[in-house]
PDB file of C-alpha atoms and ligand atoms in Angstrom:
ATOM      1  CA  MET G   1      -0.093   0.045   0.147  1.00  0.00           C
ATOM      2  CA  ARG G   2       2.515   2.479   0.968  1.00  0.00           C
ATOM      3  CA  ALA G   3       4.353   1.656  -2.383  1.00  0.00           C
ATOM      4  CA  ILE G   4       1.483   2.911  -4.362  1.00  0.00           C
ATOM      5  CA  ALA G   5       1.081   5.618  -2.338  1.00  0.00           C
ATOM      6  CA  GLU G   6       4.964   6.967  -2.627  1.00  0.00           C
ATOM      7  CA  THR G   7       4.264   6.323  -6.636  1.00  0.00           C
ATOM      8  CA  ALA G   8       1.019   7.910  -6.666  1.00  0.00           C
ATOM      9  CA  ALA G   9       2.644  11.393  -5.254  1.00  0.00           C
ATOM     10  CA  LEU G  10       5.256  10.665  -7.340  1.00  0.00           C
ATOM     11  CA  ALA G  11       2.927  11.131 -10.490  1.00  0.00           C
ATOM     12  CA  GLY G  12       0.987  14.079  -8.538  1.00  0.00           C
ATOM     13  CA  ALA G  13       3.977  16.331  -8.289  1.00  0.00           C
ATOM     14  CA  LEU G  14       4.628  15.784 -11.657  1.00  0.00           C
ATOM     15  CA  ARG G  15       1.290  16.705 -13.100  1.00  0.00           C
ATOM     16  CA  GLY G  16      -0.207  18.962 -10.729  1.00  0.00           C
ATOM     17  CA  PRO G  17      -3.868  18.674  -8.845  1.00  0.00           C
ATOM     18  CA  ARG G  18      -6.934  16.693 -10.186  1.00  0.00           C
ATOM     19  CA  ALA G  19      -9.582  18.901 -12.072  1.00  0.00           C
ATOM     20  CA  GLY G  20     -12.588  18.853 -10.523  1.00  0.00           C
ATOM     21  CA  LEU G  21     -14.409  20.203  -7.145  1.00  0.00           C
ATOM     22  CA  ARG G  22     -12.856  18.384  -3.812  1.00  0.00           C
ATOM     23  CA  VAL G  23     -14.948  18.633  -0.737  1.00  0.00           C
ATOM     24  CA  LEU G  24     -12.800  18.302   2.206  1.00  0.00           C
ATOM     25  CA  MET G  25     -13.946  16.218   5.019  1.00  0.00           C
ATOM     26  CA  TYR G  26     -13.136  17.224   8.717  1.00  0.00           C
ATOM     27  CA  HIS G  27     -15.008  16.518  12.182  1.00  0.00           C
ATOM     28  CA  ALA G  28     -13.726  17.575  15.112  1.00  0.00           C
ATOM     29  CA  LEU G  29     -10.432  20.036  15.727  1.00  0.00           C
ATOM     30  CA  GLY G  30      -8.980  18.895  19.330  1.00  0.00           C
ATOM     31  CA  SER G  31     -12.268  17.455  20.759  1.00  0.00           C
ATOM     32  CA  PRO G  32     -12.830  13.413  21.251  1.00  0.00           C
ATOM     33  CA  VAL G  33     -15.019  12.159  18.946  1.00  0.00           C
ATOM     34  CA  LEU G  34     -17.442   9.424  19.724  1.00  0.00           C
ATOM     35  CA  GLY G  35     -16.450   5.804  18.998  1.00  0.00           C
ATOM     36  CA  ASP G  36     -13.343   6.890  16.866  1.00  0.00           C
ATOM     37  CA  ALA G  37     -11.429   4.256  18.498  1.00  0.00           C
ATOM     38  CA  ARG G  38      -8.659   4.876  16.455  1.00  0.00           C
ATOM     39  CA  GLY G  39      -8.475   8.714  17.055  1.00  0.00           C
ATOM     40  CA  ILE G  40      -8.209   9.985  13.488  1.00  0.00           C
ATOM     41  CA  PHE G  41     -11.212  12.201  13.264  1.00  0.00           C
ATOM     42  CA  SER G  42      -9.677  14.892  15.513  1.00  0.00           C
ATOM     43  CA  ALA G  43      -7.581  17.007  14.231  1.00  0.00           C
ATOM     44  CA  ALA G  44      -5.121  19.405  16.991  1.00  0.00           C
ATOM     45  CA  PRO G  45      -5.663  23.071  16.022  1.00  0.00           C
ATOM     46  CA  ALA G  46      -2.346  23.635  15.149  1.00  0.00           C
ATOM     47  CA  LEU G  47      -2.523  20.491  11.820  1.00  0.00           C
ATOM     48  CA  PHE G  48      -5.330  21.945  11.050  1.00  0.00           C
ATOM     49  CA  GLU G  49      -3.635  25.418  10.855  1.00  0.00           C
ATOM     50  CA  ALA G  50      -0.846  23.971   8.664  1.00  0.00           C
ATOM     51  CA  HIS G  51      -3.628  22.303   6.342  1.00  0.00           C
ATOM     52  CA  MET G  52      -5.173  25.317   5.378  1.00  0.00           C
ATOM     53  CA  ALA G  53      -1.484  27.081   5.221  1.00  0.00           C
ATOM     54  CA  ALA G  54      -0.882  24.463   2.381  1.00  0.00           C
ATOM     55  CA  LEU G  55      -4.233  25.107   0.825  1.00  0.00           C
ATOM     56  CA  ALA G  56      -3.368  28.672   0.798  1.00  0.00           C
ATOM     57  CA  GLN G  57      -0.118  28.210  -0.937  1.00  0.00           C
ATOM     58  CA  ALA G  58      -2.001  25.930  -3.846  1.00  0.00           C
ATOM     59  CA  VAL G  59      -4.303  28.894  -4.338  1.00  0.00           C
ATOM     60  CA  ARG G  60      -1.515  31.348  -4.644  1.00  0.00           C
ATOM     61  CA  GLY G  61       0.588  29.210  -6.606  1.00  0.00           C
ATOM     62  CA  GLY G  62      -2.477  29.024  -9.339  1.00  0.00           C
ATOM     63  CA  ASN G  63      -3.047  25.824  -8.282  1.00  0.00           C
ATOM     64  CA  ALA G  64      -6.572  25.846  -6.193  1.00  0.00           C
ATOM     65  CA  ARG G  65      -9.447  28.256  -5.482  1.00  0.00           C
ATOM     66  CA  VAL G  66     -11.726  27.894  -2.718  1.00  0.00           C
ATOM     67  CA  THR G  67     -15.577  27.541  -2.916  1.00  0.00           C
ATOM     68  CA  GLU G  68     -18.397  27.307  -1.147  1.00  0.00           C
ATOM     69  CA  VAL G  69     -19.710  24.084  -0.118  1.00  0.00           C
ATOM     70  CA  SER G  70     -22.672  24.202  -2.664  1.00  0.00           C
ATOM     71  CA  ALA G  71     -20.370  25.117  -5.643  1.00  0.00           C
ATOM     72  CA  GLN G  72     -20.835  22.583  -8.566  1.00  0.00           C
ATOM     73  CA  PRO G  73     -18.241  21.081 -10.432  1.00  0.00           C
ATOM     74  CA  PRO G  74     -16.061  23.433 -12.261  1.00  0.00           C
ATOM     75  CA  GLY G  75     -16.467  22.675 -16.626  1.00  0.00           C
ATOM     76  CA  ASP G  76     -13.082  24.109 -16.808  1.00  0.00           C
ATOM     77  CA  GLN G  77      -9.632  22.366 -15.910  1.00  0.00           C
ATOM     78  CA  GLN G  78      -9.212  24.030 -12.432  1.00  0.00           C
ATOM     79  CA  LEU G  79      -9.161  22.524  -8.549  1.00  0.00           C
ATOM     80  CA  GLN G  80     -11.620  24.227  -6.701  1.00  0.00           C
ATOM     81  CA  VAL G  81     -11.903  23.025  -3.008  1.00  0.00           C
ATOM     82  CA  ALA G  82     -14.835  23.045  -0.202  1.00  0.00           C
ATOM     83  CA  ILE G  83     -14.169  22.591   3.658  1.00  0.00           C
ATOM     84  CA  ALA G  84     -16.816  20.536   5.604  1.00  0.00           C
ATOM     85  CA  PHE G  85     -17.423  19.532   8.865  1.00  0.00           C
ATOM     86  CA  ASP G  86     -19.468  16.710   9.785  1.00  0.00           C
ATOM     87  CA  ASP G  87     -20.698  16.499  13.450  1.00  0.00           C
ATOM     88  CA  GLY G  88     -21.540  19.854  14.361  1.00  0.00           C
ATOM     89  CA  TYR G  89     -18.687  20.138  16.784  1.00  0.00           C
ATOM     90  CA  ALA G  90     -18.241  23.482  19.372  1.00  0.00           C
ATOM     91  CA  ASP G  91     -14.563  23.167  18.408  1.00  0.00           C
ATOM     92  CA  ASN G  92     -15.214  23.944  14.552  1.00  0.00           C
ATOM     93  CA  LEU G  93     -16.592  27.604  16.084  1.00  0.00           C
ATOM     94  CA  ARG G  94     -13.764  28.227  18.068  1.00  0.00           C
ATOM     95  CA  VAL G  95     -10.967  27.168  16.381  1.00  0.00           C
ATOM     96  CA  ALA G  96     -11.657  26.576  12.421  1.00  0.00           C
ATOM     97  CA  ILE G  97     -13.319  29.985  12.220  1.00  0.00           C
ATOM     98  CA  PRO G  98     -10.339  32.280  13.211  1.00  0.00           C
ATOM     99  CA  ILE G  99      -8.029  30.038  10.839  1.00  0.00           C
ATOM    100  CA  LEU G 100     -10.665  30.278   7.769  1.00  0.00           C
ATOM    101  CA  GLU G 101     -11.736  33.802   7.933  1.00  0.00           C
ATOM    102  CA  ARG G 102      -7.474  34.567   8.280  1.00  0.00           C
ATOM    103  CA  HIS G 103      -7.078  32.968   4.516  1.00  0.00           C
ATOM    104  CA  GLY G 104     -10.581  34.134   4.023  1.00  0.00           C
ATOM    105  CA  PHE G 105     -12.081  30.241   3.096  1.00  0.00           C
ATOM    106  CA  PRO G 106     -15.611  29.690   3.254  1.00  0.00           C
ATOM    107  CA  CYS G 107     -16.805  26.318   5.177  1.00  0.00           C
ATOM    108  CA  ALA G 108     -19.664  24.662   5.724  1.00  0.00           C
ATOM    109  CA  VAL G 109     -20.515  22.563   9.043  1.00  0.00           C
ATOM    110  CA  PHE G 110     -23.278  19.592   8.782  1.00  0.00           C
ATOM    111  CA  ALA G 111     -24.843  19.766  12.611  1.00  0.00           C
ATOM    112  CA  VAL G 112     -26.584  16.795  14.226  1.00  0.00           C
ATOM    113  CA  SER G 113     -29.914  18.616  15.333  1.00  0.00           C
ATOM    114  CA  GLU G 114     -30.736  16.913  18.234  1.00  0.00           C
ATOM    115  CA  LEU G 115     -26.928  16.939  19.602  1.00  0.00           C
ATOM    116  CA  VAL G 116     -27.556  20.903  19.223  1.00  0.00           C
ATOM    117  CA  ARG G 117     -31.093  20.674  20.517  1.00  0.00           C
ATOM    118  CA  LYS G 118     -30.184  19.551  23.949  1.00  0.00           C
ATOM    119  CA  GLY G 119     -26.928  21.282  24.035  1.00  0.00           C
ATOM    120  CA  ALA G 120     -24.505  18.479  24.398  1.00  0.00           C
ATOM    121  CA  THR G 121     -20.905  18.889  24.962  1.00  0.00           C
ATOM    122  CA  PRO G 122     -18.552  18.680  22.962  1.00  0.00           C
ATOM    123  CA  PHE G 123     -21.062  19.895  19.991  1.00  0.00           C
ATOM    124  CA  LEU G 124     -22.388  23.560  19.213  1.00  0.00           C
ATOM    125  CA  SER G 125     -25.321  25.043  21.359  1.00  0.00           C
ATOM    126  CA  PRO G 126     -28.160  26.713  20.012  1.00  0.00           C
ATOM    127  CA  PRO G 127     -27.014  30.631  20.663  1.00  0.00           C
ATOM    128  CA  GLU G 128     -23.033  28.890  19.091  1.00  0.00           C
ATOM    129  CA  LEU G 129     -25.031  27.618  15.727  1.00  0.00           C
ATOM    130  CA  ARG G 130     -26.361  30.899  15.501  1.00  0.00           C
ATOM    131  CA  GLU G 131     -23.161  32.675  16.093  1.00  0.00           C
ATOM    132  CA  LEU G 132     -21.502  30.215  13.779  1.00  0.00           C
ATOM    133  CA  ALA G 133     -24.208  31.159  10.394  1.00  0.00           C
ATOM    134  CA  ALA G 134     -23.574  34.633  11.190  1.00  0.00           C
ATOM    135  CA  ARG G 135     -20.085  34.374   9.910  1.00  0.00           C
ATOM    136  CA  PRO G 136     -19.093  35.385   6.383  1.00  0.00           C
ATOM    137  CA  GLY G 137     -19.029  32.082   4.242  1.00  0.00           C
ATOM    138  CA  VAL G 138     -20.285  29.641   6.756  1.00  0.00           C
ATOM    139  CA  VAL G 139     -22.745  27.346   5.550  1.00  0.00           C
ATOM    140  CA  ILE G 140     -24.620  25.155   7.998  1.00  0.00           C
ATOM    141  CA  GLY G 141     -25.977  21.792   6.589  1.00  0.00           C
ATOM    142  CA  ALA G 142     -28.237  18.952   8.118  1.00  0.00           C
ATOM    143  CA  HIS G 143     -26.530  15.868   9.381  1.00  0.00           C
ATOM    144  CA  GLY G 144     -29.584  13.962  10.655  1.00  0.00           C
ATOM    145  CA  ALA G 145     -31.919  14.178  13.847  1.00  0.00           C
ATOM    146  CA  THR G 146     -29.894  11.544  15.341  1.00  0.00           C
ATOM    147  CA  HIS G 147     -27.284  10.502  13.840  1.00  0.00           C
ATOM    148  CA  VAL G 148     -28.247   7.395  12.773  1.00  0.00           C
ATOM    149  CA  ALA G 149     -27.156   5.074   9.426  1.00  0.00           C
ATOM    150  CA  LEU G 150     -30.255   6.460   7.292  1.00  0.00           C
ATOM    151  CA  THR G 151     -29.770   3.337   5.114  1.00  0.00           C
ATOM    152  CA  GLN G 152     -30.835   1.186   8.063  1.00  0.00           C
ATOM    153  CA  CYS G 153     -34.046   3.048   8.939  1.00  0.00           C
ATOM    154  CA  ASP G 154     -37.846   2.175   8.233  1.00  0.00           C
ATOM    155  CA  ASP G 155     -39.157   4.738   5.853  1.00  0.00           C
ATOM    156  CA  ARG G 156     -41.404   6.480   8.411  1.00  0.00           C
ATOM    157  CA  THR G 157     -38.019   7.023  10.691  1.00  0.00           C
ATOM    158  CA  LEU G 158     -36.050   7.761   7.288  1.00  0.00           C
ATOM    159  CA  GLU G 159     -38.244  10.743   6.565  1.00  0.00           C
ATOM    160  CA  ASN G 160     -38.467  11.950  10.479  1.00  0.00           C
ATOM    161  CA  GLU G 161     -34.484  11.933  10.441  1.00  0.00           C
ATOM    162  CA  LEU G 162     -34.316  14.316   7.181  1.00  0.00           C
ATOM    163  CA  VAL G 163     -37.858  16.136   7.910  1.00  0.00           C
ATOM    164  CA  SER G 164     -37.144  17.228  11.620  1.00  0.00           C
ATOM    165  CA  SER G 165     -33.445  17.891  11.273  1.00  0.00           C
ATOM    166  CA  LYS G 166     -33.497  20.324   8.597  1.00  0.00           C
ATOM    167  CA  HIS G 167     -36.754  21.799  10.359  1.00  0.00           C
ATOM    168  CA  THR G 168     -34.914  21.790  13.525  1.00  0.00           C
ATOM    169  CA  LEU G 169     -31.708  23.732  12.491  1.00  0.00           C
ATOM    170  CA  GLU G 170     -34.580  26.159  10.392  1.00  0.00           C
ATOM    171  CA  ASP G 171     -36.141  27.441  13.712  1.00  0.00           C
ATOM    172  CA  MET G 172     -32.765  28.109  15.159  1.00  0.00           C
ATOM    173  CA  LEU G 173     -31.129  29.762  12.079  1.00  0.00           C
ATOM    174  CA  GLY G 174     -34.303  31.351  10.338  1.00  0.00           C
ATOM    175  CA  LYS G 175     -33.182  30.269   7.286  1.00  0.00           C
ATOM    176  CA  LEU G 176     -33.491  27.383   4.836  1.00  0.00           C
ATOM    177  CA  VAL G 177     -31.082  24.700   5.299  1.00  0.00           C
ATOM    178  CA  THR G 178     -30.953  22.484   1.860  1.00  0.00           C
ATOM    179  CA  ALA G 179     -27.235  20.747   1.967  1.00  0.00           C
ATOM    180  CA  LEU G 180     -27.049  17.379   3.944  1.00  0.00           C
ATOM    181  CA  ALA G 181     -24.450  15.328   4.782  1.00  0.00           C
ATOM    182  CA  TYR G 182     -25.324  11.992   5.061  1.00  0.00           C
ATOM    183  CA  PRO G 183     -24.242  10.012   8.608  1.00  0.00           C
ATOM    184  CA  TYR G 184     -21.256   7.366   8.316  1.00  0.00           C
ATOM    185  CA  GLY G 185     -21.721   8.153   4.392  1.00  0.00           C
ATOM    186  CA  ALA G 186     -25.021   5.758   4.451  1.00  0.00           C
ATOM    187  CA  VAL G 187     -27.048   6.316   1.535  1.00  0.00           C
ATOM    188  CA  ASP G 188     -28.474   4.375  -1.194  1.00  0.00           C
ATOM    189  CA  GLN G 189     -30.934   5.499  -3.922  1.00  0.00           C
ATOM    190  CA  ARG G 190     -33.877   5.086  -1.395  1.00  0.00           C
ATOM    191  CA  VAL G 191     -32.517   7.427   1.100  1.00  0.00           C
ATOM    192  CA  ARG G 192     -31.328  10.058  -2.213  1.00  0.00           C
ATOM    193  CA  ALA G 193     -34.795   9.999  -2.818  1.00  0.00           C
ATOM    194  CA  ALA G 194     -36.386  10.370   0.721  1.00  0.00           C
ATOM    195  CA  ALA G 195     -33.422  13.290   1.014  1.00  0.00           C
ATOM    196  CA  GLU G 196     -34.632  15.459  -2.312  1.00  0.00           C
ATOM    197  CA  ARG G 197     -38.894  14.450  -1.228  1.00  0.00           C
ATOM    198  CA  ALA G 198     -37.554  16.981   2.181  1.00  0.00           C
ATOM    199  CA  GLY G 199     -35.942  19.191   0.030  1.00  0.00           C
ATOM    200  CA  TYR G 200     -32.137  18.817   0.059  1.00  0.00           C
ATOM    201  CA  THR G 201     -30.501  19.946  -2.943  1.00  0.00           C
ATOM    202  CA  LEU G 202     -26.916  19.001  -1.928  1.00  0.00           C
ATOM    203  CA  GLY G 203     -25.972  15.901  -0.548  1.00  0.00           C
ATOM    204  CA  TYR G 204     -22.864  14.782   0.897  1.00  0.00           C
ATOM    205  CA  THR G 205     -21.447  11.205   0.901  1.00  0.00           C
ATOM    206  CA  SER G 206     -18.289   9.745   2.729  1.00  0.00           C
ATOM    207  CA  HIS G 207     -17.109   8.209  -0.804  1.00  0.00           C
ATOM    208  CA  PHE G 208     -13.567   9.308  -0.849  1.00  0.00           C
ATOM    209  CA  ASP G 209     -13.167  11.141  -4.538  1.00  0.00           C
ATOM    210  CA  LEU G 210     -12.910  13.938  -6.179  1.00  0.00           C
ATOM    211  CA  ASN G 211     -16.229  15.300  -8.427  1.00  0.00           C
ATOM    212  CA  ARG G 212     -16.040  15.424 -11.784  1.00  0.00           C
ATOM    213  CA  PRO G 213     -19.022  16.824 -13.909  1.00  0.00           C
ATOM    214  CA  PRO G 214     -21.571  15.351 -14.590  1.00  0.00           C
ATOM    215  CA  CYS G 215     -22.253  14.309 -11.241  1.00  0.00           C
ATOM    216  CA  ASP G 216     -25.231  13.596  -8.869  1.00  0.00           C
ATOM    217  CA  PRO G 217     -25.553  16.615  -6.770  1.00  0.00           C
ATOM    218  CA  LEU G 218     -27.504  14.617  -4.201  1.00  0.00           C
ATOM    219  CA  LEU G 219     -24.575  11.992  -4.259  1.00  0.00           C
ATOM    220  CA  LEU G 220     -21.218  13.940  -3.888  1.00  0.00           C
ATOM    221  CA  ALA G 221     -17.829  12.608  -3.146  1.00  0.00           C
ATOM    222  CA  ARG G 222     -15.329  14.106  -0.452  1.00  0.00           C
ATOM    223  CA  THR G 223     -11.886  13.725   0.689  1.00  0.00           C
ATOM    224  CA  SER G 224     -11.941  12.393   4.259  1.00  0.00           C
ATOM    225  CA  ILE G 225      -8.825  14.492   5.913  1.00  0.00           C
ATOM    226  CA  LEU G 226      -7.622  12.621   9.274  1.00  0.00           C
ATOM    227  CA  GLY G 227      -5.858  13.747  12.465  1.00  0.00           C
ATOM    228  CA  THR G 228      -3.282  11.584  11.479  1.00  0.00           C
ATOM    229  CA  ASP G 229      -2.683  13.872   8.120  1.00  0.00           C
ATOM    230  CA  ASN G 230       0.415  15.998   8.219  1.00  0.00           C
ATOM    231  CA  ALA G 231       1.212  18.787   5.987  1.00  0.00           C
ATOM    232  CA  ARG G 232       2.789  16.456   3.240  1.00  0.00           C
ATOM    233  CA  VAL G 233      -0.040  14.011   3.077  1.00  0.00           C
ATOM    234  CA  PHE G 234      -2.539  16.867   3.068  1.00  0.00           C
ATOM    235  CA  ARG G 235      -1.123  17.921  -0.357  1.00  0.00           C
ATOM    236  CA  GLN G 236      -1.264  14.918  -1.443  1.00  0.00           C
ATOM    237  CA  LYS G 237      -4.752  14.630  -0.938  1.00  0.00           C
ATOM    238  CA  LEU G 238      -5.244  17.888  -2.437  1.00  0.00           C
ATOM    239  CA  ASN G 239      -3.627  17.015  -5.755  1.00  0.00           C
ATOM    240  CA  GLY G 240      -5.412  13.599  -5.892  1.00  0.00           C
ATOM    241  CA  ASP G 241      -2.604  11.332  -5.169  1.00  0.00           C
ATOM    242  CA  TRP G 242      -5.044   9.685  -2.414  1.00  0.00           C
ATOM    243  CA  ASP G 243      -7.663   8.911  -5.383  1.00  0.00           C
ATOM    244  CA  TRP G 244      -7.252   5.517  -5.031  1.00  0.00           C
ATOM    245  CA  TYR G 245      -8.470   5.731  -1.807  1.00  0.00           C
ATOM    246  CA  ARG G 246     -11.953   5.119  -3.317  1.00  0.00           C
ATOM    247  CA  TRP G 247     -11.476   1.681  -3.766  1.00  0.00           C
ATOM    248  CA  ARG G 248     -11.165   0.548  -0.419  1.00  0.00           C
ATOM    249  CA  ASN G 249     -13.684   2.723   1.087  1.00  0.00           C
ATOM    250  CA  ALA G 250     -15.126   0.398   3.459  1.00  0.00           C
ATOM    251  CA  ALA G 251     -12.149  -0.152   5.325  1.00  0.00           C
ATOM    252  CA  ALA G 252     -11.593   3.991   5.679  1.00  0.00           C
ATOM    253  CA  GLY G 253     -13.814   4.444   8.144  1.00  0.00           C
ATOM    254  CA  ASN G 254     -16.492   7.115   8.026  1.00  0.00           C
ATOM    255  CA  SER G 255     -18.003   8.903  11.126  1.00  0.00           C
TER     256      SER G 255
HETATM  257 ZN1  LIG E 301     -21.369  12.146  11.126  1.00  0.00          ZN
END
């Protein structure tokens, strides 16, 4: 596996980044992530800062453009990068926002509505969610009501997870919520259709890949960035050198 990665990295360094829309998927920045036995879904604040510095360098070098998460894949030969956080950790507001604002990078935060409503630690509270939503370039999306795998839900529970999470967040924020990240990346055609019926126009999976047109806006792939990815690995993932990872998604672990 290491040999494949090294060879791919070398090839990537020679040809530059793959063109398309790459949506970076983060979770927590320092807070512990429930069920994360390997401790890979929380990135230290200093590491996140190093990742964003590497991204800013790619932008300055003309190799990438950072866009809002709602952006569609570019038709041109450019790399567009969007930044997303799943689960709605309070550290997204405290840690990520100051760093992102310094670079002028927008982001999306996909919050679990019941965790927000209950004010559960270490997640965003309703006032924190509102504060986050008021920041320029921040989009709040849904991530289910209770973070269950939607593919495992019966039809009624599925609809409730999709509709109640959307409405709870909309009531808190006073604005429409039309983007969704599927908990655990669990999605199939039934879940996709239910998401569309519930009024979502953008759906993000945990499938590791770059989005290139034509692609389904309710089944967009993402690039998981882990707390163990140093700046070099981050640059490789940005470049597309880890896109072979899509072949082993089942083992990649998504939350
Ligand atoms: Zn999640």
